[in-house]
Short mmCIF file of C-alpha atoms in Angstrom, two decimals:
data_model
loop_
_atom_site.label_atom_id
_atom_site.label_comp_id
_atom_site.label_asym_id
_atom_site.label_seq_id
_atom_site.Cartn_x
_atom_site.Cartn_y
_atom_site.Cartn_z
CA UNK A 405 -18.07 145.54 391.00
CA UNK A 406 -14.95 146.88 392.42
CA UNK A 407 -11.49 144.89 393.94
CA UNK A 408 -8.82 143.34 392.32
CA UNK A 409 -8.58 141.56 389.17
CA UNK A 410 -6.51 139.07 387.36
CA UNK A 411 -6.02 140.02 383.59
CA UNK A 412 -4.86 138.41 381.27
CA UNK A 413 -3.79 138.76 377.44
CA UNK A 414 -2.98 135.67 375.36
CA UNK A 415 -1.20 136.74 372.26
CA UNK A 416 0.86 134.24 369.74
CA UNK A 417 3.67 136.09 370.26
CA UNK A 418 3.60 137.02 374.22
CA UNK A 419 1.22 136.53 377.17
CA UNK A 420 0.84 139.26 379.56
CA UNK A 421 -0.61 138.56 383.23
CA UNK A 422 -1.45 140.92 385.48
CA UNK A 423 -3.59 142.26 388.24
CA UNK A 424 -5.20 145.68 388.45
CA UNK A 425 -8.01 147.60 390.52
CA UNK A 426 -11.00 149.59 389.56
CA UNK A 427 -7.79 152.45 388.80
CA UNK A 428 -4.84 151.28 387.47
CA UNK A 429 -3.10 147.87 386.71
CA UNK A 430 -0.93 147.62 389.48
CA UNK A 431 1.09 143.97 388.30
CA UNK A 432 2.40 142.66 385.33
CA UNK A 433 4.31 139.57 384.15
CA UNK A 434 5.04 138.39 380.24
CA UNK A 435 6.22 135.59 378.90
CA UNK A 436 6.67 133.96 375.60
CA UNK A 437 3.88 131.89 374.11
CA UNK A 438 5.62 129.41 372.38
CA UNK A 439 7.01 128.21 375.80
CA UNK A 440 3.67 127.97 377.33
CA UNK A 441 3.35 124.01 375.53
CA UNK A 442 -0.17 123.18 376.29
CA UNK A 443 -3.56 124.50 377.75
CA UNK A 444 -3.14 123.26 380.95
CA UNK A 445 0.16 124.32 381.42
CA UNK A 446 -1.46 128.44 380.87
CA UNK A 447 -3.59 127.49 383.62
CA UNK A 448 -0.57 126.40 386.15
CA UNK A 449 1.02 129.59 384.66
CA UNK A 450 -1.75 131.60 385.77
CA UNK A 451 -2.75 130.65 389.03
CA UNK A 452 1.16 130.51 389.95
CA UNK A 453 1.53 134.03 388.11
CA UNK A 454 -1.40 135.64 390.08
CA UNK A 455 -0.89 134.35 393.39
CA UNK A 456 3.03 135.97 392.96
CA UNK A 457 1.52 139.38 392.12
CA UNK A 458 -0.86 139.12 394.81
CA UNK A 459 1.97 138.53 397.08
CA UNK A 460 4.15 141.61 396.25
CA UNK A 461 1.25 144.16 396.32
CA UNK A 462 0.07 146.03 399.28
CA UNK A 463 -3.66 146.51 398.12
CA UNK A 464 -5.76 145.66 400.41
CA UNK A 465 -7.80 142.44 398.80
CA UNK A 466 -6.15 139.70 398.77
CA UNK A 467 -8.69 137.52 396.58
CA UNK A 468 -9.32 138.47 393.29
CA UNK A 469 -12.92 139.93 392.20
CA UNK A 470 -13.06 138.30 388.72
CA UNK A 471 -10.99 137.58 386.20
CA UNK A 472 -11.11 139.37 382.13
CA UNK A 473 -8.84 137.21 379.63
CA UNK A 474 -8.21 138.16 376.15
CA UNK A 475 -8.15 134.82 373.86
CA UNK A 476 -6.68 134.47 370.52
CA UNK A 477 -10.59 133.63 368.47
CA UNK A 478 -12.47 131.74 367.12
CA UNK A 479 -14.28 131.44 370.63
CA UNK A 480 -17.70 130.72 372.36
CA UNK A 481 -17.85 133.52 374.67
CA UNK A 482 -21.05 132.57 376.83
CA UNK A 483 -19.43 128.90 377.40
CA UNK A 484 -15.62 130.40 378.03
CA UNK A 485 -14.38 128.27 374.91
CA UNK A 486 -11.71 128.75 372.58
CA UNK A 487 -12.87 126.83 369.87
CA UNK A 488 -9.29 126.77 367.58
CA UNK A 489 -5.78 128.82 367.49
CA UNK A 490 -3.98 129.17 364.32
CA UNK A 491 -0.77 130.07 366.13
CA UNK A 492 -0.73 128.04 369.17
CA UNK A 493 -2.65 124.86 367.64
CA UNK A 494 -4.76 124.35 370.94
CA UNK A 495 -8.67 123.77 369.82
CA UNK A 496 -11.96 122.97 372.00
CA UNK A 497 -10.16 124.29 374.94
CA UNK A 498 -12.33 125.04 377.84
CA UNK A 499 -10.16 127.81 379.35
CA UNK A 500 -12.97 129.54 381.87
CA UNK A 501 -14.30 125.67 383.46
CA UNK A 502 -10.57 124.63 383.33
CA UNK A 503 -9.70 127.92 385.23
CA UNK A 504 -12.39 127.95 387.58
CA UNK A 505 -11.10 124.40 388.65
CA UNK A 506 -8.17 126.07 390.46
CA UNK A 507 -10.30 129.56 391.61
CA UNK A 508 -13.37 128.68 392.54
CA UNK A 509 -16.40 130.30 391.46
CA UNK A 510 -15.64 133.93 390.42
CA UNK A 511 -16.93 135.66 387.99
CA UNK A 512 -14.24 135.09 384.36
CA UNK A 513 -15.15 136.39 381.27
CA UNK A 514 -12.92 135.98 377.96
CA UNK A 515 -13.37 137.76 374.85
CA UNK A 516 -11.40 137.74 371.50
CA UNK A 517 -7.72 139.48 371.78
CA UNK A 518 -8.67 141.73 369.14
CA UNK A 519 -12.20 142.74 370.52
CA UNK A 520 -10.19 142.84 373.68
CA UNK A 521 -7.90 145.28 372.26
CA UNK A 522 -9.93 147.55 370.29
CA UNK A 523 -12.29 148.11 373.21
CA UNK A 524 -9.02 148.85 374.99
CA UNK A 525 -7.88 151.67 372.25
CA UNK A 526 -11.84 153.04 371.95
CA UNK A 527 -12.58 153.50 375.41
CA UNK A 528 -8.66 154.56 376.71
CA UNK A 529 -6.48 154.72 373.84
CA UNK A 530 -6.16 156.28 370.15
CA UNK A 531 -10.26 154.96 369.12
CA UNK A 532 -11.54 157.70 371.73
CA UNK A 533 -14.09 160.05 370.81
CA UNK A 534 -14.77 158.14 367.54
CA UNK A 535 -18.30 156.33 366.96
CA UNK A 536 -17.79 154.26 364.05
CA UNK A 537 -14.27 152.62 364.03
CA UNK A 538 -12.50 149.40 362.97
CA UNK A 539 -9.51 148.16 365.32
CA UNK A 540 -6.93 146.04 363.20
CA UNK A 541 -3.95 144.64 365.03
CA UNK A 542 -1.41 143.19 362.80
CA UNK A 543 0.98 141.06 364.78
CA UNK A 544 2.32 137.50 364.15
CA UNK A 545 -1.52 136.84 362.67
CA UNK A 546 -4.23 139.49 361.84
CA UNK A 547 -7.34 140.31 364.12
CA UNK A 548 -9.71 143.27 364.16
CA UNK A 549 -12.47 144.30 366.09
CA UNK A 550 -15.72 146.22 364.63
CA UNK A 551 -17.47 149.11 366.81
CA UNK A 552 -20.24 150.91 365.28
CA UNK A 553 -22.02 153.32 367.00
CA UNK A 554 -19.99 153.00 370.00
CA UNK A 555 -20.99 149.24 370.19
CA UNK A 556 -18.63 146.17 369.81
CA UNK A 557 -19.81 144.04 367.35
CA UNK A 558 -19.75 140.50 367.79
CA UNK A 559 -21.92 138.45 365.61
CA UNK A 560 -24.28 135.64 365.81
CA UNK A 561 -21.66 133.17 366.85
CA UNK A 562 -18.96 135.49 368.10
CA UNK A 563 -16.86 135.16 365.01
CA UNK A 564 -17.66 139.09 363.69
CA UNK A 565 -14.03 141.46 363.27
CA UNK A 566 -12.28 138.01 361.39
CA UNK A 567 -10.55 140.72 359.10
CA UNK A 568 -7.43 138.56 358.82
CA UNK A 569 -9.20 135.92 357.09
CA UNK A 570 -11.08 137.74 354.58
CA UNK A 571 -9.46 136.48 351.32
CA UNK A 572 -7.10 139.23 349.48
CA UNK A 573 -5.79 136.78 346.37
CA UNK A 574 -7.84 133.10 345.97
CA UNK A 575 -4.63 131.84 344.80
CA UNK A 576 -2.38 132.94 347.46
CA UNK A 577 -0.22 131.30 350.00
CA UNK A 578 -1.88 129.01 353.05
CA UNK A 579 -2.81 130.09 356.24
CA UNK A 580 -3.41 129.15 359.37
CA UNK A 581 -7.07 128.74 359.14
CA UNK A 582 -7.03 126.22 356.37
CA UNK A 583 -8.00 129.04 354.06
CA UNK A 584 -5.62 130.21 350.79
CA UNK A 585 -4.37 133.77 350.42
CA UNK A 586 -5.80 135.83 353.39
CA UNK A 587 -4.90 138.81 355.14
CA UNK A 588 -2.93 137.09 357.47
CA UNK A 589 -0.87 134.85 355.33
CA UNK A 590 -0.04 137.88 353.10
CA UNK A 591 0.54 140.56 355.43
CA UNK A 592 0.83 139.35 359.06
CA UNK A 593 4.23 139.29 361.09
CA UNK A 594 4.55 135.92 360.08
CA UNK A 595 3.86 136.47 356.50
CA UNK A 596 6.85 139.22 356.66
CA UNK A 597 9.31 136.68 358.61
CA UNK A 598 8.49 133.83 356.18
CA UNK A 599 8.98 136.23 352.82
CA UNK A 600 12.37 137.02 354.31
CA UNK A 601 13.49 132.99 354.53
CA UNK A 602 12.54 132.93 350.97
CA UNK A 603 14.98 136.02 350.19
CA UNK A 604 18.24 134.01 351.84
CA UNK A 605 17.60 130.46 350.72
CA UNK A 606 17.11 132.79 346.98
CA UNK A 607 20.37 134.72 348.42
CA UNK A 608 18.64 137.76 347.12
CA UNK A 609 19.51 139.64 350.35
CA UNK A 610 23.03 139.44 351.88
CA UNK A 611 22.20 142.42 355.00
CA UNK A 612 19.55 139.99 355.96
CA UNK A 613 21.59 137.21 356.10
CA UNK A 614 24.32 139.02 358.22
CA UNK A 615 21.55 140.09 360.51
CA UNK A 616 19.65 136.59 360.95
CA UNK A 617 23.17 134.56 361.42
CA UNK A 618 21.85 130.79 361.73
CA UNK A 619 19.06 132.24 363.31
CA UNK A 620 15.30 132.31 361.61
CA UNK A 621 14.70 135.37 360.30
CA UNK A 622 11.99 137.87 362.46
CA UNK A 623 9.78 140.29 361.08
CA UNK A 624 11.99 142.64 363.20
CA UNK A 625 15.20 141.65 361.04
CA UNK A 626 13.03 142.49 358.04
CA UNK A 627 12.60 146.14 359.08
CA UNK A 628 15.99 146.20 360.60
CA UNK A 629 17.47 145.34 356.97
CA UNK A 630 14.35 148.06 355.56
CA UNK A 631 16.65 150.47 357.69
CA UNK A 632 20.40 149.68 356.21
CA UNK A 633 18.92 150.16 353.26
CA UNK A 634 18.13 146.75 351.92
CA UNK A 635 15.77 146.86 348.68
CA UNK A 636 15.04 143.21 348.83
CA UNK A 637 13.45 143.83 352.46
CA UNK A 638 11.66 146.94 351.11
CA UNK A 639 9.94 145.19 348.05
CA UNK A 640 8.70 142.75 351.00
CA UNK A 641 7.18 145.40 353.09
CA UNK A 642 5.65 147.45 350.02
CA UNK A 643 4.15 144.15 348.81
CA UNK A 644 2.67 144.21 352.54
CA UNK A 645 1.17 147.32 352.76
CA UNK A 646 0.00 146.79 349.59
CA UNK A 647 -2.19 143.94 351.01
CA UNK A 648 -2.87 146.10 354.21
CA UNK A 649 -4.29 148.99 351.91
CA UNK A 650 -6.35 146.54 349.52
CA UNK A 651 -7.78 144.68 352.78
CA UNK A 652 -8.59 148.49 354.66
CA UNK A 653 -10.30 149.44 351.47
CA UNK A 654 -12.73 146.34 351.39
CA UNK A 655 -13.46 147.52 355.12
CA UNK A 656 -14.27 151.21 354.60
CA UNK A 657 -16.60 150.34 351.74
CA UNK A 658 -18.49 148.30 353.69
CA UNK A 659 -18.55 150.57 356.99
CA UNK A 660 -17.98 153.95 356.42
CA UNK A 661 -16.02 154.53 359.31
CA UNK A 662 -15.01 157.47 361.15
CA UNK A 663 -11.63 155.84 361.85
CA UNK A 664 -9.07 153.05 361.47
CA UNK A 665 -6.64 152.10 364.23
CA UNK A 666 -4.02 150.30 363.62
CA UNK A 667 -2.27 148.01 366.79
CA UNK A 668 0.02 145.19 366.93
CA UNK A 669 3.97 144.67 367.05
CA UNK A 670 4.33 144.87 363.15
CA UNK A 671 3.10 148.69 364.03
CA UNK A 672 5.92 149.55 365.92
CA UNK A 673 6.61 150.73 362.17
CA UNK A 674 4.02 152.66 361.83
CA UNK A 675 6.09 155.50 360.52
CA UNK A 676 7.08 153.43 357.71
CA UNK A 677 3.73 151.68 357.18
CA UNK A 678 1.13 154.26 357.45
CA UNK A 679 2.01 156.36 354.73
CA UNK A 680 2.73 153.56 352.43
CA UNK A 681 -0.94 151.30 353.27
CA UNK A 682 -2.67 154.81 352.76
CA UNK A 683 -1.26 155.46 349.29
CA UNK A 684 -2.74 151.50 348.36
CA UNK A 685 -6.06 152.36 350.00
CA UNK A 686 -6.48 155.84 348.92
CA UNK A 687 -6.23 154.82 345.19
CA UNK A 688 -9.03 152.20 346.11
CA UNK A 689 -11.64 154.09 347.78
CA UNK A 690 -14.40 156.67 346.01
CA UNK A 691 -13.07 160.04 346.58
CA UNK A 692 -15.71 161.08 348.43
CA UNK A 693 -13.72 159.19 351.22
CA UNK A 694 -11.14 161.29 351.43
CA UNK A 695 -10.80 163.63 354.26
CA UNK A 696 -13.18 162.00 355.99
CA UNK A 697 -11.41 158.81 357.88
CA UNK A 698 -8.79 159.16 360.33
CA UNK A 699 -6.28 156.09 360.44
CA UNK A 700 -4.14 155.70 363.67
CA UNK A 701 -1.72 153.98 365.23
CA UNK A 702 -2.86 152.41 368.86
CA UNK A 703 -1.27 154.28 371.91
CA UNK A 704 -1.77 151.98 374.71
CA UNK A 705 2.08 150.48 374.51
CA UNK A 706 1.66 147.21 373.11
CA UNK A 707 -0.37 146.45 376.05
CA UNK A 708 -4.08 147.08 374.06
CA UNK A 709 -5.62 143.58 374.82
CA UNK A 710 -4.36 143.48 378.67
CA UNK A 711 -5.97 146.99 379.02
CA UNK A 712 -8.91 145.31 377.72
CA UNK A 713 -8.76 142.51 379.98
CA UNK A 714 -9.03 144.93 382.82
CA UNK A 715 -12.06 146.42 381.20
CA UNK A 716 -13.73 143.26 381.02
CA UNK A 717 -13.52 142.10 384.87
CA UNK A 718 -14.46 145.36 386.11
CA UNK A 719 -16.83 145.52 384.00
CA UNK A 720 -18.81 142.24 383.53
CA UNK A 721 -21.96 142.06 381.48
CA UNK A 722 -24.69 139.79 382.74
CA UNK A 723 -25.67 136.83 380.46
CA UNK A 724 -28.39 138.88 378.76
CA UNK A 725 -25.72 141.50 378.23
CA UNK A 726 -23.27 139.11 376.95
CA UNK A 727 -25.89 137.78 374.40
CA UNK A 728 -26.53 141.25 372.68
CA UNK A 729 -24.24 143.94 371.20
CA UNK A 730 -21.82 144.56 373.83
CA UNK A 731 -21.65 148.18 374.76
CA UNK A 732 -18.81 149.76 376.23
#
């Protein structure tokens, strides 16, 4: 297939929409996701959003080809359905019908932001060259994406690379999912943000008050307090990489990967985090392990899962394709 192509990346933090060719994405718009206040308001966004880009390019198609979105999961990938989203509450939401309403009858495939992503990273980004590799993106929740032998690994239903919700302590805090005490609530962007309302309605941290005003405290003003040399910020992001290391642990057990890449705004750190989630893991892990597992931080900008939109429409699997292990 070649032309152009809408893409699109649907995070719980930011949405990026674009359009690209069979070379380069050539378009992009973001927005903020909490503004975007129900389902069918993302499509108006969309169709509104790609007929703009259209506009102000000079490619020569004026249509687009197909369209590759990256969802936040749980989804039903054959029947375009987003079956539930922790951060955006939306649930049974028919995004590819509901789209092809306003499009007509191209070709749209969606796939789950971190699958999305991590074929992104494998195939153009900090993954390449590696055969066995997990993608974790740790962002305002937690997602990852499992590619073994160069294969993306979905599961029977579509629900495979859930690393966010595999349970870290039984007893621990609520998430999104209905769950107690997983990755996510423990370690996600959220997880950090929330921690650091605890430390100023405690009054345990006075930089972090200065910085967050009568704001609500960010994840960003967490690490921004980290780097005026606030100890009640640090003990929250040791006691997150702490988490981070326990859950990468469970993973390389189970896999035996060549390599772990690690994506998402909350790795904007990575400097910070890296060293400190590989001193938890490392002290977890049979020796054997060591020296033979390369962990990474993603290099495709923040812009992982749109890159993996793009791969998606130019690339679209038939159905028999789409039912199998999805090779990339």
């Amino acid at each position: 297939m070649s032309g152009l192509y809408g893409i699109v990346d649907i995070g719980g933090t930011k949405t990026l929409i674009g359009i690209a060719t069979d070379e380069k994405i050539i378009g992009t718009r973001q927005l903020m996701s909490k503004t975007i206040e129900s389902p069918q308001m993302l499509i108006d966004i969309l169709i509104k959003e790609f007929d703009s880009l259209i506009a102000q390019t000079d490619c020569k198609y004026r249509r687009l080809s197909s369209v590759g979105i990256s969802v936040p999961g749980p989804l039903n990938r054959q029947d375009g359905i987003i079956h539930f989203t922790g951060n955006l509450k939306w649930s049974n939401f028919k995004i590819v019908e509901e789209l092809r309403k306003s499009l007509g009858d191209i070709p749209i495939i969606i796939d789950d932001d971190a699958n999305a992503a991590g074929i992104a990273e494998a195939i153009y980004g900090a993954g390449k060259g590696y055969k066995n590799q997990i993608y974790l993106t740790v962002s305002t929740g937690i997602g990852g994406a499992i590619i073994i032998d160069e294969k993306l690994y979905h599961g029977k239903q579509d629900l495979a690379g859930e690393i966010g919700h595999m349970t870290i302590s039984p007893d621990g805090p609520p998430c999104s999912c209905g769950n107690f005490g997983c990755l996510e609530a423990l370690a996600s962007g959220t997880s950090i943000s929330n921690k650091g309302e605890q430390l100023l309605i405690q009054e345990q941290s006075q930089v972090l008050l200065e910085l967050a005003g009568k704001n609500s405290v960010t994840a960003e003003m967490v690490f921004e307090a980290v780097r005026l040399g606030d100890q009640a910020c640090f003990s929250i992001i040791q006691q997150t990489c702490r988490y981070l290391g326990i859950g990468l642990a469970n993973i390389i057990q189970i896999f035996n990967l060549d390599a772990i890449i690690l994506g998402g705004g909350i790795m904007n750190q990575s400097k910070l985090l890296i060293p400190l989630i590989e001193n938890e893991m490392n002290q977890r892990l049979f020796k054997i392990h060591k020296g033979h597992l390369d962990i990474k931080s993603a290099t495709l900008n923040g812009q992982s899962g749109l890159w993996g939109a793009w791969h998606l429409a130019k690339n679209l699997p038939s159905t028999a394709e789409r039912n199998s292990l999805c090779h990339f």
